[in-house]
mmCIF file of C-alpha atoms and ligand atoms in Angstrom:
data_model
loop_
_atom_site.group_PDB
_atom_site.id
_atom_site.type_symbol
_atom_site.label_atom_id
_atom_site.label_comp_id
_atom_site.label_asym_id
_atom_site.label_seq_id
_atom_site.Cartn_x
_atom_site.Cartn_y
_atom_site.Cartn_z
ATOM 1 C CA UNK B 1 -48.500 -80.678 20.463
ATOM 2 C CA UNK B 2 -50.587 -78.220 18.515
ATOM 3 C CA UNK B 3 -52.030 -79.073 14.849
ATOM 4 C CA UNK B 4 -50.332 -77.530 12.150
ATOM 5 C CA UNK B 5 -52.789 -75.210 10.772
ATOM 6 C CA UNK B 6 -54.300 -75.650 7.367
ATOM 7 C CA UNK B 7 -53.388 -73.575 4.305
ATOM 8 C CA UNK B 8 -57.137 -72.281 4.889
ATOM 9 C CA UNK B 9 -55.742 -70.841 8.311
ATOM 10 C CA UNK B 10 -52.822 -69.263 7.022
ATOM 11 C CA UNK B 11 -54.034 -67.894 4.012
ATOM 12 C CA UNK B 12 -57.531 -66.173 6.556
ATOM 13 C CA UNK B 13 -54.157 -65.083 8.828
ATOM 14 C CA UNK B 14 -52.543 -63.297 6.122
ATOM 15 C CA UNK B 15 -55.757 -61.809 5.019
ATOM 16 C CA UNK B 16 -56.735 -60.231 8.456
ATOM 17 C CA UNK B 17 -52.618 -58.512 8.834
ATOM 18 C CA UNK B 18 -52.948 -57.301 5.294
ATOM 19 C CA UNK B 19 -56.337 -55.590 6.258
ATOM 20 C CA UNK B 20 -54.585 -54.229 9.190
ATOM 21 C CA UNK B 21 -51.665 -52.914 6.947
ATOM 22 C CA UNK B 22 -51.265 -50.036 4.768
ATOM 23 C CA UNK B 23 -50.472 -51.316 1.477
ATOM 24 C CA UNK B 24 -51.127 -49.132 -1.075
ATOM 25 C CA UNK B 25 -52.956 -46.615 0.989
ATOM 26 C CA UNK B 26 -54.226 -44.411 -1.604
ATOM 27 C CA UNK B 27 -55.865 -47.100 -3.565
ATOM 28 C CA UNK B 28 -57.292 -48.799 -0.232
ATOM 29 C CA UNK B 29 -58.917 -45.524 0.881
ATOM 30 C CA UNK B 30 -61.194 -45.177 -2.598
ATOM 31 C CA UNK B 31 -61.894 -49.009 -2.442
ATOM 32 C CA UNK B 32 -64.719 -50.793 -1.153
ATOM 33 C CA UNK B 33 -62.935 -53.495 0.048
ATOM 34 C CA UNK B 34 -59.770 -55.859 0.155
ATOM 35 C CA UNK B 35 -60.116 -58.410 -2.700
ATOM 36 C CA UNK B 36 -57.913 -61.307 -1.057
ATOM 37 C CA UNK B 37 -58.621 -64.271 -3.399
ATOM 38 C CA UNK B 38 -60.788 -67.111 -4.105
ATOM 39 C CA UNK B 39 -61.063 -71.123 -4.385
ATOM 40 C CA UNK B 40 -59.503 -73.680 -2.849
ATOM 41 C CA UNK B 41 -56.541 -73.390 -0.635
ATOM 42 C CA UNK B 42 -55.444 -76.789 -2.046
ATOM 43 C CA UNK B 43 -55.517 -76.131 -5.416
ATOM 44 C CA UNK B 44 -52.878 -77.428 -7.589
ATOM 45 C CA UNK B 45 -53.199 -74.297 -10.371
ATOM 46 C CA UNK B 46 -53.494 -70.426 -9.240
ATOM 47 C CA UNK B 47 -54.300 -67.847 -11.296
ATOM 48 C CA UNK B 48 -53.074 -64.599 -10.880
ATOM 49 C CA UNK B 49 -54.851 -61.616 -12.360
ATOM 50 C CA UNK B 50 -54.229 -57.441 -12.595
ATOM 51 C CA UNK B 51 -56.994 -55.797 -10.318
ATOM 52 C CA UNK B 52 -60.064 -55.807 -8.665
ATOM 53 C CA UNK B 53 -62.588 -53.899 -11.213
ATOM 54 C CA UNK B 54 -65.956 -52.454 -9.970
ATOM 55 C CA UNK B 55 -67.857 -55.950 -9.493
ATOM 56 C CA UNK B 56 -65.155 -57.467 -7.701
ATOM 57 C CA UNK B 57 -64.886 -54.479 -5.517
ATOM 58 C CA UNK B 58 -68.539 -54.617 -4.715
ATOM 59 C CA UNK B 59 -68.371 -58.273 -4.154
ATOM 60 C CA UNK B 60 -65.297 -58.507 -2.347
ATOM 61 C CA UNK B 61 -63.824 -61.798 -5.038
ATOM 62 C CA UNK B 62 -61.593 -61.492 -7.722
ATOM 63 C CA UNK B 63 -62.851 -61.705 -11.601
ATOM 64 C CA UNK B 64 -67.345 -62.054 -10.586
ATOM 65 C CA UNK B 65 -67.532 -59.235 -13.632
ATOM 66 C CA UNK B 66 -67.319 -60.096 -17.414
ATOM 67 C CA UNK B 67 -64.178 -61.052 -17.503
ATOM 68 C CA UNK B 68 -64.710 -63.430 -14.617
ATOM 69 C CA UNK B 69 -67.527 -65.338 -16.798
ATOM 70 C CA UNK B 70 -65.302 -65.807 -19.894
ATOM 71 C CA UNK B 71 -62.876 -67.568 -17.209
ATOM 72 C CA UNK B 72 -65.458 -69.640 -15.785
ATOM 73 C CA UNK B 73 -66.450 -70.694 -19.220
ATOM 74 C CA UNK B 74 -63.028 -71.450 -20.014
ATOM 75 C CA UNK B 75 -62.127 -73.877 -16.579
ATOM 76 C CA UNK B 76 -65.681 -75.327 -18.115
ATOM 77 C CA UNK B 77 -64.107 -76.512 -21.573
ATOM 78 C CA UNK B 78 -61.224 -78.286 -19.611
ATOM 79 C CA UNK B 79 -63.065 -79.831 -17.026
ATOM 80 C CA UNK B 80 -61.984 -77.182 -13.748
ATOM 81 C CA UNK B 81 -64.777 -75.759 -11.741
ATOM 82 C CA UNK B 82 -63.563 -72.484 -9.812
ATOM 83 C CA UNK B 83 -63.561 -74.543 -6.593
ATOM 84 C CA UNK B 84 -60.719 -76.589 -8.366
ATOM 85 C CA UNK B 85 -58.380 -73.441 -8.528
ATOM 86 C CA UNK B 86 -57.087 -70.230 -6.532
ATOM 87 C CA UNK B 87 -58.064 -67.147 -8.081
ATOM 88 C CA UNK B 88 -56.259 -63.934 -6.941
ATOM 89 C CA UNK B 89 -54.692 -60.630 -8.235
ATOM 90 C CA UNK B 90 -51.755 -59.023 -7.917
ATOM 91 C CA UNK B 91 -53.262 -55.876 -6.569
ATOM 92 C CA UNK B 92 -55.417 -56.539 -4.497
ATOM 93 C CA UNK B 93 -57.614 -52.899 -4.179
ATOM 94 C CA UNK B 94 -59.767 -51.850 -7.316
ATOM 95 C CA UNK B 95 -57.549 -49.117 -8.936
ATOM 96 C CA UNK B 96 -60.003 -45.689 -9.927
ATOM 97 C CA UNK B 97 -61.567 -46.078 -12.920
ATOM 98 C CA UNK B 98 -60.145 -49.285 -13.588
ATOM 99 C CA UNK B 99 -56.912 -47.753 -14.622
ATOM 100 C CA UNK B 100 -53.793 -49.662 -15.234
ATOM 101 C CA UNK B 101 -51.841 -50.415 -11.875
ATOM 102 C CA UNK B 102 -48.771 -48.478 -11.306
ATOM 103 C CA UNK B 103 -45.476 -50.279 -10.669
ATOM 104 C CA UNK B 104 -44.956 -48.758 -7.219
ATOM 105 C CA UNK B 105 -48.349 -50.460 -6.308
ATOM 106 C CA UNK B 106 -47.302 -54.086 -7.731
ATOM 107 C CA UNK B 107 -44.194 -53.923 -6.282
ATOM 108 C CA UNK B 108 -45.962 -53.125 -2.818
ATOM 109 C CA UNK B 109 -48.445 -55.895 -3.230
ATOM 110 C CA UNK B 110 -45.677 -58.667 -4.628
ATOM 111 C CA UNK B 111 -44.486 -59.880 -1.054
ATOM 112 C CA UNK B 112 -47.954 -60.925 -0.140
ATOM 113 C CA UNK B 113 -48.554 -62.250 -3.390
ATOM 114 C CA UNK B 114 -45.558 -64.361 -2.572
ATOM 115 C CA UNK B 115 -46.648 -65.148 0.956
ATOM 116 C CA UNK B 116 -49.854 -66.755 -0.804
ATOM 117 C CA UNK B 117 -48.047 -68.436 -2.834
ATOM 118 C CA UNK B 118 -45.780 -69.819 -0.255
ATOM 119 C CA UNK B 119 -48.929 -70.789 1.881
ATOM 120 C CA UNK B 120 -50.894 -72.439 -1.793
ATOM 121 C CA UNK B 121 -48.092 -73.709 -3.266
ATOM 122 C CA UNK B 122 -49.440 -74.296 -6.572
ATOM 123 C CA UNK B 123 -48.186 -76.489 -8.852
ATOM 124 C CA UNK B 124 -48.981 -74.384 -12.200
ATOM 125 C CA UNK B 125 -48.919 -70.835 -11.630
ATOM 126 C CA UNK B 126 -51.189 -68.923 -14.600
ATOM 127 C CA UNK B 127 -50.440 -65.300 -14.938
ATOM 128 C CA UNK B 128 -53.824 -63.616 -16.595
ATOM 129 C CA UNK B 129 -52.125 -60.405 -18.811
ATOM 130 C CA UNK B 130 -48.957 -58.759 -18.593
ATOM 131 C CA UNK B 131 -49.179 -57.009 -15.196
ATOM 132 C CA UNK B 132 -48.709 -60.330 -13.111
ATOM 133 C CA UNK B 133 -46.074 -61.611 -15.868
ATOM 134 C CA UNK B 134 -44.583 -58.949 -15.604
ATOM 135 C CA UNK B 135 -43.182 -58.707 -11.834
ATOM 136 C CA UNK B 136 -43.161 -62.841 -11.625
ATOM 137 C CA UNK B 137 -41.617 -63.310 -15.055
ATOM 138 C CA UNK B 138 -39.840 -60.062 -15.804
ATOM 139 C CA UNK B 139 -38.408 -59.469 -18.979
ATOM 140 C CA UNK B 140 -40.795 -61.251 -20.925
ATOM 141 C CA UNK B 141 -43.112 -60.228 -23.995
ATOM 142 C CA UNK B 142 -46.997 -61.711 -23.550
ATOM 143 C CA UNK B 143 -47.322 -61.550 -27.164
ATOM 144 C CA UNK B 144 -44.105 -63.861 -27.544
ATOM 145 C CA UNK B 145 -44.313 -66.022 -24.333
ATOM 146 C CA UNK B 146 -48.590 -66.755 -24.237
ATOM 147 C CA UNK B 147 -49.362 -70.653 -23.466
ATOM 148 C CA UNK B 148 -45.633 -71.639 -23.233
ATOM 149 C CA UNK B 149 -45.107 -72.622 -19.701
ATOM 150 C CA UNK B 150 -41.592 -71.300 -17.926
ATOM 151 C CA UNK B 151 -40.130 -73.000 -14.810
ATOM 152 C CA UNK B 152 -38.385 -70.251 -13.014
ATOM 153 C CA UNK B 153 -37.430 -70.272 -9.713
ATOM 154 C CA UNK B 154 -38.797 -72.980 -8.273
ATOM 155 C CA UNK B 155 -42.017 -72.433 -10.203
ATOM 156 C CA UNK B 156 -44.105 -73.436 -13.732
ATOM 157 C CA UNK B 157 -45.383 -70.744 -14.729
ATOM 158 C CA UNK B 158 -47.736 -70.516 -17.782
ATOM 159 C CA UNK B 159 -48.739 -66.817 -18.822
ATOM 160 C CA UNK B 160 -51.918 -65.913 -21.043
ATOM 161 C CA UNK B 161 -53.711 -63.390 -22.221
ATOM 162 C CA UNK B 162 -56.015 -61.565 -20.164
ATOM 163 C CA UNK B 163 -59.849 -62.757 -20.344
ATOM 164 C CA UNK B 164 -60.920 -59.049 -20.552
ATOM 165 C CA UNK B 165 -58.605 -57.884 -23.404
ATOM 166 C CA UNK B 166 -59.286 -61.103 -24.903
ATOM 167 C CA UNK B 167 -63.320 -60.631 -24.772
ATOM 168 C CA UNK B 168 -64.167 -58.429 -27.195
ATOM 169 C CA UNK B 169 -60.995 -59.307 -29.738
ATOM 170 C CA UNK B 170 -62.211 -62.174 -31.867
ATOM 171 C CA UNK B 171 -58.116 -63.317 -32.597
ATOM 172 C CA UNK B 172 -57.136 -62.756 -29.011
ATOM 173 C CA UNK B 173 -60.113 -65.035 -27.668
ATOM 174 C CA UNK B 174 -59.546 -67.577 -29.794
ATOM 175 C CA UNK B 175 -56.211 -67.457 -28.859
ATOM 176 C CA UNK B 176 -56.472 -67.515 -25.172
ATOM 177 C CA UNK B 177 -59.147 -70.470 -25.758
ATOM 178 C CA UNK B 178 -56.739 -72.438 -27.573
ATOM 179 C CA UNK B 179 -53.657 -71.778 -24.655
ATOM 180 C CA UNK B 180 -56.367 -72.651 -21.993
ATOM 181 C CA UNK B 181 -57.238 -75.794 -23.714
ATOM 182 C CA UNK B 182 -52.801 -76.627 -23.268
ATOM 183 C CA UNK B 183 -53.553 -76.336 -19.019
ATOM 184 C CA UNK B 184 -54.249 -80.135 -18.343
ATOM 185 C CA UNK B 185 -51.637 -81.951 -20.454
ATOM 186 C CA UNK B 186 -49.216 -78.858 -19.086
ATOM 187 C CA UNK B 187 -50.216 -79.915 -15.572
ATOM 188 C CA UNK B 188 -50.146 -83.691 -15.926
ATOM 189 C CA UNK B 189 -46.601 -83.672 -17.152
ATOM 190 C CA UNK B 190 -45.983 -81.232 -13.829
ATOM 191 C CA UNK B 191 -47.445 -84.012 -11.701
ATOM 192 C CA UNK B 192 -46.053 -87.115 -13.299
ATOM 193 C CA UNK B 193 -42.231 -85.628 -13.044
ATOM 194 C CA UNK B 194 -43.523 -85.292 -8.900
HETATM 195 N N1 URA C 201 -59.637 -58.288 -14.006
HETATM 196 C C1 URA C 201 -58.645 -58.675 -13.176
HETATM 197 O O1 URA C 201 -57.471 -58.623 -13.503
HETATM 198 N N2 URA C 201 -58.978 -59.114 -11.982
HETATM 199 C C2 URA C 201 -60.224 -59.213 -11.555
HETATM 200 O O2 URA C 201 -60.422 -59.645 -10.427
HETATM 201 C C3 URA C 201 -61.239 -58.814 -12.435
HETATM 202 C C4 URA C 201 -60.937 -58.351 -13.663
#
């Protein structure tokens, strides 16, 4: 009998067919490169952000940029290194000029956001700004629903802000600091219902 192969395996297999695909060939043709994901197959808590911006394009990892420090900062002040979590985006090519994703293109990308998930199988799934809410948790408002966590479908999902719009707005930071700060009670009670 063969091994079962790890999540590490499976996740490097669905990698290599989605470099092989087409998805969203006008943004993969201006890219640099396919920004997959990051962290630890393993993880218990995956975040899920918009799009690859210029650094992660150049680097080939999702949120290296400015945006990417404020998050590391933030898994700092509960205790999370970014080898504790999965990082990854629901687009997964940098967008020109770092505009907004367009639904056609999340919609394209969703089943192999889904296949990650399938392969991860997080227990806390964090959605960083509207664009992943949005096609996970449809039908929600950010502004309403930020650091309340939803189970939905088979999921707990808790959405916040995103660490770039958050950066620069002195409220919004604060804010997103204070939902980040919610993430290891939110996950204990996860864990201890099994
Ligand atoms: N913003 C995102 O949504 N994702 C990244 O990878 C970087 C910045």
């Amino acid at each position: 009998m063969t091994a079962a192969k790890t999540k590490e395996q499976l996740l490097e297999e669905l990698k290599v067919r989605i470099e092989a695909a087409n998805v969203t060939p006008e943004l993969k043709k201006q890219a640099t490169q396919l920004v997959f994901g990051d962290g630890n197959a393993e993880a218990d808590i995956m975040f899920i952000g918009e799009a690859p911006g210029k650094n992660e394009d150049e680097q080939g990892k999702p949120f290296v940029g400015a945006a990417g420090k404020f998050l590391n900062e933030m898994l700092e002040m509960v205790g999370l290194k970014r080898a504790d979590v999965y990082i990854t985006n629901i687009v997964k090519y940098r967008p020109p000029n770092n505009r907004d994703p367009e639904p056609s293109e999340k919609e394209e990308w969703l089943p192999y956001l889904r296949e990650q998930l399938d392969i991860i199988q997080p227990k806390l799934i964090i959605t960083l700004g509207r664009h992943s809410m949005d096609v996970l948790l449809p039908g929600l408002k950010i502004s309403q629903v930020h650091g309340q966590p939803k189970r939905y479908k088979d999921h707990v999902y808790l959405p916040l802000f995103h660490p770039a719009a958050a950066l620069y707005n002195g409220g919004m930071r604060q804010t997103l600091i204070d939902d980040f700060a919610l993430i290891p009670q939110i996950l204990q009670k996860i864990t201890n219902k099994g």
